[in-house]
Short mmCIF file of C-alpha atoms in Angstrom, two decimals:
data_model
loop_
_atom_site.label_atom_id
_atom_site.label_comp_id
_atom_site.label_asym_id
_atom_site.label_seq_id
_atom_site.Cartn_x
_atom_site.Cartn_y
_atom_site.Cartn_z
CA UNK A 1 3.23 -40.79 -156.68
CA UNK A 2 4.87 -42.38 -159.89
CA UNK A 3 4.10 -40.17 -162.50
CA UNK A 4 4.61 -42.18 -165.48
CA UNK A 5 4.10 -45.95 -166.33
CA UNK A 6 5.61 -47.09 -169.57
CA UNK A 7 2.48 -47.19 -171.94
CA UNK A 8 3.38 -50.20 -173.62
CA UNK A 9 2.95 -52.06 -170.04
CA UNK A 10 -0.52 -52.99 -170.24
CA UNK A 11 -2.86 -54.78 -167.91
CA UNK A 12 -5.86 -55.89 -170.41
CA UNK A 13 -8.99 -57.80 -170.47
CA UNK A 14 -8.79 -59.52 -173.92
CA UNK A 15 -12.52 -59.57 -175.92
CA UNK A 16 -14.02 -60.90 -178.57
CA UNK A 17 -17.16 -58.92 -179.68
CA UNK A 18 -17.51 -55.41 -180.22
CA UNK A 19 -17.54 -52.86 -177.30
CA UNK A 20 -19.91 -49.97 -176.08
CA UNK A 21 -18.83 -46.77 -176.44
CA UNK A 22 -21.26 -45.51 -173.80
CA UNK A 23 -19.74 -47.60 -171.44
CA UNK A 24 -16.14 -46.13 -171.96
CA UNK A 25 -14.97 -43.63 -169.09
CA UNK A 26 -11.84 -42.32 -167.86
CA UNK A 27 -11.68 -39.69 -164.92
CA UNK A 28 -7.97 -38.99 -165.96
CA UNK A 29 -9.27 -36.82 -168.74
CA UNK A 30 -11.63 -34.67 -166.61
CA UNK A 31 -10.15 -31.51 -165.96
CA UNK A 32 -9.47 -31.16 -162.23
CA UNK A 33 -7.03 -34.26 -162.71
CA UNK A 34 -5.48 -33.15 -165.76
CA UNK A 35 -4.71 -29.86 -163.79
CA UNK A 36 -3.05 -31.67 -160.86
CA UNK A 37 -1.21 -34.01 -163.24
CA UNK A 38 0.35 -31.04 -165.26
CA UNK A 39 1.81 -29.49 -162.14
CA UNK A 40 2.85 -32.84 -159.88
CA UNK A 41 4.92 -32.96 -163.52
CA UNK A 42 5.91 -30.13 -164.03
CA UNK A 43 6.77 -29.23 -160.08
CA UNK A 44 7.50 -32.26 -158.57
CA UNK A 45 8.89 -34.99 -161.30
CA UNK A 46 10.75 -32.18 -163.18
CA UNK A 47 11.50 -29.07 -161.23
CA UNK A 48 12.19 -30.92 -157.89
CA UNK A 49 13.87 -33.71 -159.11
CA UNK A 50 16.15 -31.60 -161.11
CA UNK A 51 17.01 -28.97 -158.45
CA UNK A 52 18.28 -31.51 -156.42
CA UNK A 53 21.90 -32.53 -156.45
CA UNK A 54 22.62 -36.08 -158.35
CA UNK A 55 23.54 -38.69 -156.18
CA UNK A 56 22.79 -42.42 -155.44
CA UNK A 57 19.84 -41.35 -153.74
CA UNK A 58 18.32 -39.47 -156.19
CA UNK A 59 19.47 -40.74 -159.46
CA UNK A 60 16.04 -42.46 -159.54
CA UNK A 61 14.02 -38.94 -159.59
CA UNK A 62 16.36 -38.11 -162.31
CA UNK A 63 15.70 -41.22 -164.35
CA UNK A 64 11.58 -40.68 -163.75
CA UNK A 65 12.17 -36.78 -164.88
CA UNK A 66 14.19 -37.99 -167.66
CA UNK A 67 10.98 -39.99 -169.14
CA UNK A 68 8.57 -37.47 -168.69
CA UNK A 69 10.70 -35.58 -170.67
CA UNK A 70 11.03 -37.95 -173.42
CA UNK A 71 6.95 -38.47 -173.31
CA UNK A 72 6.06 -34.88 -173.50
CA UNK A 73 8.78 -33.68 -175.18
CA UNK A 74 9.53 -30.53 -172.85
CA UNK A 75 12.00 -27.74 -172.31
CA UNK A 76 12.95 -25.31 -169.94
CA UNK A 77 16.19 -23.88 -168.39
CA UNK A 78 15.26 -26.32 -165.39
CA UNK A 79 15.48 -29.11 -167.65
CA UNK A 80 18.35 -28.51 -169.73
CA UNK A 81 20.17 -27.58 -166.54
CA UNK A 82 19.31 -31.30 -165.32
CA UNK A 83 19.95 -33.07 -168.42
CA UNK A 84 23.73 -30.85 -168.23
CA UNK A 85 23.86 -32.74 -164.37
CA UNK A 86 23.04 -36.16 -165.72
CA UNK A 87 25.99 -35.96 -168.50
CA UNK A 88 28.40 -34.52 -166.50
CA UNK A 89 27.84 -37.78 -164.06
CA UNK A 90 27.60 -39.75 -167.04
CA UNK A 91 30.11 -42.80 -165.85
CA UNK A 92 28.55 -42.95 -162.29
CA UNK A 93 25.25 -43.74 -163.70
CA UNK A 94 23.07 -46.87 -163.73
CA UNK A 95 22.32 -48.24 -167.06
CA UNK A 96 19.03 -47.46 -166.79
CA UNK A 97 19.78 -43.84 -165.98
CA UNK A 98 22.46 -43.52 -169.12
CA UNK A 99 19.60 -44.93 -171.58
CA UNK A 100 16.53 -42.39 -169.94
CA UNK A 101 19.06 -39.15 -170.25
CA UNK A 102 19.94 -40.24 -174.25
CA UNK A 103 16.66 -40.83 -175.06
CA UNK A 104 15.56 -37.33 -173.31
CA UNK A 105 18.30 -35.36 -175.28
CA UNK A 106 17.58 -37.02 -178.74
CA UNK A 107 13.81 -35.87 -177.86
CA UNK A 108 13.83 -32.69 -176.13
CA UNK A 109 17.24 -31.08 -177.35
CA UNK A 110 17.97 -32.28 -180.62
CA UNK A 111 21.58 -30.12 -181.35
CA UNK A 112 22.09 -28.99 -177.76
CA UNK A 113 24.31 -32.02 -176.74
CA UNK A 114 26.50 -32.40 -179.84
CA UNK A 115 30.00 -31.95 -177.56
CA UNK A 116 28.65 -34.55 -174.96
CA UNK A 117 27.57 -36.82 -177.65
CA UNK A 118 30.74 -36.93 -179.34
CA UNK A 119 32.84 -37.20 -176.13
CA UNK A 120 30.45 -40.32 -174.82
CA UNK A 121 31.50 -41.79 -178.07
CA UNK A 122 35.08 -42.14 -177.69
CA UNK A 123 34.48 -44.35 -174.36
CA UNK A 124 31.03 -45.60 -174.95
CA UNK A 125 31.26 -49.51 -173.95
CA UNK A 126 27.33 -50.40 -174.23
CA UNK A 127 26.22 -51.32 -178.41
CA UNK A 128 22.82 -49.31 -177.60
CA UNK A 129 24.12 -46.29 -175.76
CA UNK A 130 26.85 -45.94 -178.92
CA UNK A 131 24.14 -46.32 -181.30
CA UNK A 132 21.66 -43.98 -179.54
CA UNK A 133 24.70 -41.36 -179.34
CA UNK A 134 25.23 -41.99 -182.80
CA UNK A 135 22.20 -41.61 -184.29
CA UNK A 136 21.87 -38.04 -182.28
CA UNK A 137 24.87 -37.28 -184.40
CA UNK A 138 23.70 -38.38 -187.55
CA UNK A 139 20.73 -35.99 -187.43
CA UNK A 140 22.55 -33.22 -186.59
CA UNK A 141 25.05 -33.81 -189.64
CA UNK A 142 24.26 -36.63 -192.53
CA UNK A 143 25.89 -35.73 -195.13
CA UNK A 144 28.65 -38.32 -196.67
CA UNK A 145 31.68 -37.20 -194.98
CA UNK A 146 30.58 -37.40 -191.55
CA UNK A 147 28.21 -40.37 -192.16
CA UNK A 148 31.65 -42.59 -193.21
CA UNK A 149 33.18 -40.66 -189.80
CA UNK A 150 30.53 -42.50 -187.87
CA UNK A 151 30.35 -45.88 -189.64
CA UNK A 152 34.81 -45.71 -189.42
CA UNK A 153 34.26 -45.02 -185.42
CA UNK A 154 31.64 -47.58 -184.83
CA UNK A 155 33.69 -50.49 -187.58
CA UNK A 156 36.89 -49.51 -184.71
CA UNK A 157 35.40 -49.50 -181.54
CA UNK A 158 33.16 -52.29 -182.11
CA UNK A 159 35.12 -54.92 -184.66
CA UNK A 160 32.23 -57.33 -184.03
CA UNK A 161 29.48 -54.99 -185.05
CA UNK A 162 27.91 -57.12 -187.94
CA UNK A 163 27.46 -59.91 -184.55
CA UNK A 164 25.61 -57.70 -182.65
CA UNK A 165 21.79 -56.57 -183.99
CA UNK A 166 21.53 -53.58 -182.44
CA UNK A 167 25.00 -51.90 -184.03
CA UNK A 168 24.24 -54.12 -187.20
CA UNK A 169 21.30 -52.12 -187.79
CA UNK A 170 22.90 -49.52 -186.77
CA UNK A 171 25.38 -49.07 -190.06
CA UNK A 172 22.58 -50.15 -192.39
CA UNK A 173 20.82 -47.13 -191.33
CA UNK A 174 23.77 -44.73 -191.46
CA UNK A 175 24.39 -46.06 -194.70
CA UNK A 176 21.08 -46.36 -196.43
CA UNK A 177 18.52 -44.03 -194.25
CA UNK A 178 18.94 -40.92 -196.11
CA UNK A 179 18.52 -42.72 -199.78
CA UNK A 180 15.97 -44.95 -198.10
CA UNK A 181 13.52 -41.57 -197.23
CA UNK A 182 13.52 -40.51 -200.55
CA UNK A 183 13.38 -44.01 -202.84
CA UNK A 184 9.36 -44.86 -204.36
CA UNK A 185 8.17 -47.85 -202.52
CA UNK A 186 7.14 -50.97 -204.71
CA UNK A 187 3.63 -50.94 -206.23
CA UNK A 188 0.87 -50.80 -203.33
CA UNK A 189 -1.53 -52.63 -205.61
CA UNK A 190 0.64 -55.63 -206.14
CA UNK A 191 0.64 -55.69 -201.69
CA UNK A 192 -3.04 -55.33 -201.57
CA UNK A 193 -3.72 -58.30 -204.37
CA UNK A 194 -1.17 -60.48 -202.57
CA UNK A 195 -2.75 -59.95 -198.91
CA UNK A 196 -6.18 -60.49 -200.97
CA UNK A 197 -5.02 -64.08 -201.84
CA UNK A 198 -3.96 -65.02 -198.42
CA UNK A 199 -7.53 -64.63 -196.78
CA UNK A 200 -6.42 -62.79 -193.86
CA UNK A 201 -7.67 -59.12 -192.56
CA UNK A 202 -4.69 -56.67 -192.96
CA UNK A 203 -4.53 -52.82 -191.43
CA UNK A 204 -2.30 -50.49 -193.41
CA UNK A 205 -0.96 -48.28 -191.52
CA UNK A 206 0.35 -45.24 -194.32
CA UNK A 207 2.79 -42.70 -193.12
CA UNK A 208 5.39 -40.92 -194.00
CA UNK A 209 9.22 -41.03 -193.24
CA UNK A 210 8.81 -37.71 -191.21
CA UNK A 211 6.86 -39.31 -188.25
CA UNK A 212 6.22 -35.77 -187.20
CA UNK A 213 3.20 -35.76 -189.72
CA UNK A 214 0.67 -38.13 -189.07
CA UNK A 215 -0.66 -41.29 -190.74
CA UNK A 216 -3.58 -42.90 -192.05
CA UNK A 217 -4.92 -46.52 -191.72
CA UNK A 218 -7.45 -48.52 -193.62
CA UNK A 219 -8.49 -52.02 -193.20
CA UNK A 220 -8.92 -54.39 -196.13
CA UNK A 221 -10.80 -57.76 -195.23
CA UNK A 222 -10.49 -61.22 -195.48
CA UNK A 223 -12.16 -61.18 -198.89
CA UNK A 224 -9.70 -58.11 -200.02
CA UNK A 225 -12.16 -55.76 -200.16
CA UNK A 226 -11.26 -52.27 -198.38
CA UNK A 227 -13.90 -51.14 -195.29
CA UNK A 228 -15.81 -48.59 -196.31
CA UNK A 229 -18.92 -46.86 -195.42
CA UNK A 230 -22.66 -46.62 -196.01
CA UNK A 231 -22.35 -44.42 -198.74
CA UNK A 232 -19.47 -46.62 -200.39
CA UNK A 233 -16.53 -44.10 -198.86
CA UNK A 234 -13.49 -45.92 -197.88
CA UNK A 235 -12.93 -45.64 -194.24
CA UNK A 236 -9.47 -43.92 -193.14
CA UNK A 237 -8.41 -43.61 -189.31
CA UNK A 238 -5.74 -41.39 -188.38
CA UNK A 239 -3.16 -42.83 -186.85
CA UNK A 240 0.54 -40.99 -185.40
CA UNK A 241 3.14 -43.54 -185.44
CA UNK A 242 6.00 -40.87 -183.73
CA UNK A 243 7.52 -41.31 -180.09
CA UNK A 244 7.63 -38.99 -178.04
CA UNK A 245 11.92 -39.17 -178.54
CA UNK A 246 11.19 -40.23 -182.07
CA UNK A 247 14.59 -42.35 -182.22
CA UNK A 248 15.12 -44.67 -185.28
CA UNK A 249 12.89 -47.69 -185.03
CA UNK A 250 15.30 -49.99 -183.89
CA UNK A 251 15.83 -48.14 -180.24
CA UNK A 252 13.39 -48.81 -177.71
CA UNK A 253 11.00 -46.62 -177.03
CA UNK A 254 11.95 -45.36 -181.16
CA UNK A 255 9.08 -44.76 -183.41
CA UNK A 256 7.13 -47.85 -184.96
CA UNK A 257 9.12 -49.32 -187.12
CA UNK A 258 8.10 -50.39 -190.54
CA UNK A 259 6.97 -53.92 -191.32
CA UNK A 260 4.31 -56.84 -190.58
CA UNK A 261 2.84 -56.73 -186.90
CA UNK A 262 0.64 -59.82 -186.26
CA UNK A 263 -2.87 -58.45 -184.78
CA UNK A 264 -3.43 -60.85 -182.07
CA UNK A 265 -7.03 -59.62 -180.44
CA UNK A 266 -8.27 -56.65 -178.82
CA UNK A 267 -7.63 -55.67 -175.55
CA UNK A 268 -8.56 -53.18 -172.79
CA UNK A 269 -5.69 -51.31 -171.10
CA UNK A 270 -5.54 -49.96 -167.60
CA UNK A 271 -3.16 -47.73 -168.11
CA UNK A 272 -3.67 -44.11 -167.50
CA UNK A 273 -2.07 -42.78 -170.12
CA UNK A 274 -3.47 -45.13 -173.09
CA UNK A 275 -7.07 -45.13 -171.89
CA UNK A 276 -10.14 -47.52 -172.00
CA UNK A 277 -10.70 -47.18 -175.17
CA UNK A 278 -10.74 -50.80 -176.98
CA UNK A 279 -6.74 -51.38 -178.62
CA UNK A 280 -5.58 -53.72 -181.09
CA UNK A 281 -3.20 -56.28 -179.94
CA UNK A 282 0.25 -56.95 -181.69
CA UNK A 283 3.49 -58.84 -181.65
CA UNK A 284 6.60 -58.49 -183.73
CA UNK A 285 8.54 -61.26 -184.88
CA UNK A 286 10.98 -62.73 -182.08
CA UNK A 287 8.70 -61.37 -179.40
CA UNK A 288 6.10 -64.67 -179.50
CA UNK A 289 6.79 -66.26 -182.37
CA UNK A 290 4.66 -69.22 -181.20
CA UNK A 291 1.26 -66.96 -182.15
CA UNK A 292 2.90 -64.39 -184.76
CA UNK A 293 1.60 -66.68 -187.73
CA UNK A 294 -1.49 -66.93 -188.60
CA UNK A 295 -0.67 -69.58 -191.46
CA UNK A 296 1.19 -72.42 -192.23
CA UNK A 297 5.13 -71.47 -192.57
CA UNK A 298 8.22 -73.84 -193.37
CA UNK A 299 10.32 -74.29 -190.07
CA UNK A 300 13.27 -75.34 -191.38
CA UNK A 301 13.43 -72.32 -193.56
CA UNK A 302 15.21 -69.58 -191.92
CA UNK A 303 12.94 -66.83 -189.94
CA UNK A 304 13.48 -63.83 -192.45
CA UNK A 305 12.37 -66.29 -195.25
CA UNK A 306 8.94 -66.96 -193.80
CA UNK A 307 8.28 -63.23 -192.90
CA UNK A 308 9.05 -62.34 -196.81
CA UNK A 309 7.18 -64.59 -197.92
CA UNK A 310 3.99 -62.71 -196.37
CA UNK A 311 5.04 -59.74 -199.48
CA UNK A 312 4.90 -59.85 -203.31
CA UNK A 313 8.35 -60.62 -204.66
CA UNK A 314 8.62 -56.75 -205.65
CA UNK A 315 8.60 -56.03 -202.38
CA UNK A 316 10.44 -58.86 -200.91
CA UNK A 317 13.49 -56.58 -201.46
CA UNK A 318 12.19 -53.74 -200.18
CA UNK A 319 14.62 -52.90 -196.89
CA UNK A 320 12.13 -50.96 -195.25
CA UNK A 321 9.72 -54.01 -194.63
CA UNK A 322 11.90 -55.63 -192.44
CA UNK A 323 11.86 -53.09 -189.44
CA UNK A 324 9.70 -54.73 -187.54
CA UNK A 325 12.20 -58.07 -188.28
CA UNK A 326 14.87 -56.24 -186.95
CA UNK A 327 13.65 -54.41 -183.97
CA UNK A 328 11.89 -57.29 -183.21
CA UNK A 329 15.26 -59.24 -183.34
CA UNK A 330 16.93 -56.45 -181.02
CA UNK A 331 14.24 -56.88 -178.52
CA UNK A 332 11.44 -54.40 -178.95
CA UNK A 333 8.07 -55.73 -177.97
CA UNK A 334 4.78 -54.51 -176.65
CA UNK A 335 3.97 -52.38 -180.01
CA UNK A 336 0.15 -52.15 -180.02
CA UNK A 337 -2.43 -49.79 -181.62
CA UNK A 338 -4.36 -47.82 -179.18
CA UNK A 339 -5.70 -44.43 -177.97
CA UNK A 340 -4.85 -41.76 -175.58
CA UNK A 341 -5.63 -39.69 -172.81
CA UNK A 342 -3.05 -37.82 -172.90
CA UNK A 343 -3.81 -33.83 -172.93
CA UNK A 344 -3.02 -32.81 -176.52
CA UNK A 345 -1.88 -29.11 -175.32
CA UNK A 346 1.01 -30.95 -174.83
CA UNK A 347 2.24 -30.38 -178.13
CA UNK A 348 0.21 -27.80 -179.36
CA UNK A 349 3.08 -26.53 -181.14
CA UNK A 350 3.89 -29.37 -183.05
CA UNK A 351 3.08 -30.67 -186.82
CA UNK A 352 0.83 -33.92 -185.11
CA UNK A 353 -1.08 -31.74 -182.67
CA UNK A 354 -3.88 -33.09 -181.79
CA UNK A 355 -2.26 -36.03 -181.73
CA UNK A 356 -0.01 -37.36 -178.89
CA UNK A 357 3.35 -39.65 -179.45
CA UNK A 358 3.15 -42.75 -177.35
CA UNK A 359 6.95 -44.96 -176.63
CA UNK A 360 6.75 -46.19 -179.89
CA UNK A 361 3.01 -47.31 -180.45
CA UNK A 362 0.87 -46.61 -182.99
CA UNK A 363 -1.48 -44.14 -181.50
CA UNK A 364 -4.86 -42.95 -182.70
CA UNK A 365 -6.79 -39.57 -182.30
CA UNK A 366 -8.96 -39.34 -179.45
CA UNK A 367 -11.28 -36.69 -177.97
CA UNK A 368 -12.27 -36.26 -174.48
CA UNK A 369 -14.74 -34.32 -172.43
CA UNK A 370 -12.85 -33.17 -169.74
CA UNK A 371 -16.38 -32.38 -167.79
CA UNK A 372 -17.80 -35.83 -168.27
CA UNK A 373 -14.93 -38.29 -168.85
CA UNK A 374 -16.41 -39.29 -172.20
CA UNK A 375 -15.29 -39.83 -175.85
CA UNK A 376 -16.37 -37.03 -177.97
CA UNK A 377 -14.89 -38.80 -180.76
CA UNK A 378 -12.27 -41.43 -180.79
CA UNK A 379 -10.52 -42.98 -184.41
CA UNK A 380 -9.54 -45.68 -182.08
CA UNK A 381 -12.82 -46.64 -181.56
CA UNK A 382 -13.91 -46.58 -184.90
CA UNK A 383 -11.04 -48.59 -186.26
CA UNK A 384 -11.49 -50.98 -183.67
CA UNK A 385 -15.17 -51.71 -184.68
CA UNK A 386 -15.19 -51.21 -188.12
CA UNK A 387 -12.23 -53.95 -187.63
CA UNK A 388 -14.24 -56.53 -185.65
CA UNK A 389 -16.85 -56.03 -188.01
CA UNK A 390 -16.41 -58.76 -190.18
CA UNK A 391 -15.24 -62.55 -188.58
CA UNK A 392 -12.15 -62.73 -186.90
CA UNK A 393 -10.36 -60.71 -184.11
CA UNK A 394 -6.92 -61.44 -186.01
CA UNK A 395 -4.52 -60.80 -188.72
CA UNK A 396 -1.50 -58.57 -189.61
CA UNK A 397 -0.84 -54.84 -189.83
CA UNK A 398 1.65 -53.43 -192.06
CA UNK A 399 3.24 -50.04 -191.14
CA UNK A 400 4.62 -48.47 -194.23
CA UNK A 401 6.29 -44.95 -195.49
CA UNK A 402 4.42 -43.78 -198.54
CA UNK A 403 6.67 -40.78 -199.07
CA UNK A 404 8.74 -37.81 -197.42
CA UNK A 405 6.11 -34.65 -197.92
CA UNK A 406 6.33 -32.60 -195.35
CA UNK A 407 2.52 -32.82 -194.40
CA UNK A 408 0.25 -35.28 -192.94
CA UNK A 409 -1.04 -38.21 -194.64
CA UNK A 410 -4.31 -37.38 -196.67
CA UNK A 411 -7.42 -39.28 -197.12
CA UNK A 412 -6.99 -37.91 -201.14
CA UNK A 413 -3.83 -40.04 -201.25
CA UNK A 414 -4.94 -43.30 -199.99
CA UNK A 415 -8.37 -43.49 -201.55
CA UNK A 416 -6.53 -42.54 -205.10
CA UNK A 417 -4.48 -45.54 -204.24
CA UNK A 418 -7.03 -48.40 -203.31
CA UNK A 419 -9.91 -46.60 -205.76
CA UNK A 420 -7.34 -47.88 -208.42
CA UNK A 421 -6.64 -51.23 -207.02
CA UNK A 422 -10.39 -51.58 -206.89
CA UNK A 423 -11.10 -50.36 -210.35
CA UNK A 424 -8.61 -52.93 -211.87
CA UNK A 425 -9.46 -55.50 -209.59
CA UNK A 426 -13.05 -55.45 -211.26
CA UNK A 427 -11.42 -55.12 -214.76
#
């Protein structure tokens, strides 16, 4: 039985009209299957696996347990005591292996491997296993002396750095992160009139540098008015844009990264742990750049230029914005927006409860009845209708930080924000 299938690998029936929610049904949600789930993971993918001594012939149980550990962020003695196996075999590992067992530290044990971090560095051949172990560093210790340690260690180890995307981005984020988190962003109405004038539907996706709080997203139509309902109340859909590691954005499997995603469809996933529920379709730039655009650009102008020119010139500078360039440059792809079935006891001692993190999607709340198999309420539903509501199954969705409070985004926030856009809009 494989446990866990990457939920960005989707197999999907792409549709153009809106769906049923009567007719959406998963029996992964109903409890006798989330009850045999909980303990094939936590007996036989994590417990088993991990009791068992690491060789060649089991290295592959440890890489599984390593990603269910990642995706449901979990600790035990069992765990820690595997994680402990996998770095002390650290150079007898297969790629694959060394990249599962970073990602489950940085997620599960956030200070626990500080010696082993700083020991991998000093040998550490591969860009993204130096950056992953760097970054697991930095948040253990930012502060300006041992931020210029790690930017000195990666300038000597790896003299081409600026040549290679991965451990470029890597010293722009040591460097500017912690500034970065606490800087304004440019004027929001100045984005919402520009995306106004281009005639295309945008999502906003709003959240805050702290991806442990959750976000909010709103659509705004073709015509650049915001979706709203009946009564003339803007429409807001939570949305949690954490992994379950919650690495930087431009790691695989990171949280979303900032920046323009182009909305390509909607889509129906057979994966498990996404659901039926109807998702919105992205891709980042680099990933198909044949389809990213949905208007005319200049090729002979240089990539960055034409995604810039999507923003206001106040935010053209705006460093954030181009996360999504980056990352996408690196080679992260199969960002979408979906749901979940995921069981949100999970993390019922964590700041996004009920939500659940995905490997870097954005992921939307979602209620199931574990007797039935049906949606007792679903923001993923509603922000796929309410977004094929109007013309078009296309356009682009923006992720952006608001701010650093230590709380989830609030409807108050967003409609003071677009209320005034509105108001002056009319003026």
């Amino acid at each position: 039985m494989k446990l866990l299938i990457p939920l960005s690998l989707l197999c999907c029936l792409s549709l153009h009209a809106q769906y049923s929610r009567d007719n959406i049904y998963s029996d992964f949600v109903l409890y006798n299957q989330r009850v045999k789930f909980d303990q094939y993971l936590r007996e036989q993918t994590i417990k088993a696996t991990f009791e068992k001594t690491l060789n060649s012939e089991t290295e592959d149980y440890y890489r599984e347990a390593c990603w269910a550990v990642s995706q449901y962020v979990l600790q035990s003695p069992v765990v820690e005591k595997g994680l402990h196996n996998l770095f002390n075999g650290y150079n007898s590992l297969e790629p694959a292996t060394k990249r599962a067992l970073l990602e489950a530290a940085y997620a599960s044990y956030p200070n626990t491997f500080y010696k082993e971090m700083t020991q991998l560095m000093q040998q550490e051949t591969s860009p993204r296993f130096f950056a992953m172990q760097a970054v697991y560093l930095y948040r253990i210790d930012h502060s300006g002396k041992r931020t210029a340690a790690l930017r000195q260690q990666l300038h000597s180890r790896f003299p081409e750095y600026d040549t290679l995307p991965v451990l470029k981005e890597l010293d722009h984020y040591l460097l500017h992160h912690d500034a970065l988190a606490h800087a304004a962003t440019p004027p929001l109405d100045v984005l919402f009139a520009q995306q106004k004038a281009t005639g295309q539907k945008i999502i906003y996706s709003f959240q805050r540098w702290n991806r442990d709080y959750a976000g909010l997203a709103v659509i705004q139509n073709a015509d650049g008015h915001f979706c709203r309902d009946t009564s003339g109340r803007l429409l807001v859909f939570r949305q949690l844009a954490r992994s379950g590691s919650n690495l930087p954005y431009f790691i695989t499997n990171g949280s979303t990264p900032q920046g323009i995603y182009s909305i390509q469809g909607t889509a129906v996933s057979h994966n498990n742990l996404i659901g039926p529920t109807p998702n919105i379709q992205l891709v980042m730039p680099f990933e198909a750049d044949s389809v990213y655009w949905h208007h005319a650009v200049d090729s002979t102008k240089p990539a960055l230029d034409n995604y810039l020119g999507m923003l206001p010139v106040s935010w053209q500078s705006y460093d954030p914005m181009t996360e999504a360039f980056y990352a996408g440059k690196i080679g992260r792809t199969e960002i979408i927006a979906h749901g979940t079935t995921i069981d949100p006891d999970y993390f019922k001692d964590k700041p996004y409860y009920p939500l659940t993190p995905t490997m870097g999607c954005l992921c939307a709340q979602e209620n199931w009845n574990m007797f039935t198999g049906k949606i007792n309420s679903s923001e993923q539903f509603n922000l796929v209708s309410t977004f094929l509501s109007t013309p078009g199954d296309t356009g682009y969705l923006m992720v952006i930080n608001i701010n650093d409070l230590p709380q989830p985004v609030s409807r108050e926030e967003i409609e003071q924000m677009v209320n005034a856009f509105e108001r002056n809009k009319k003026g």
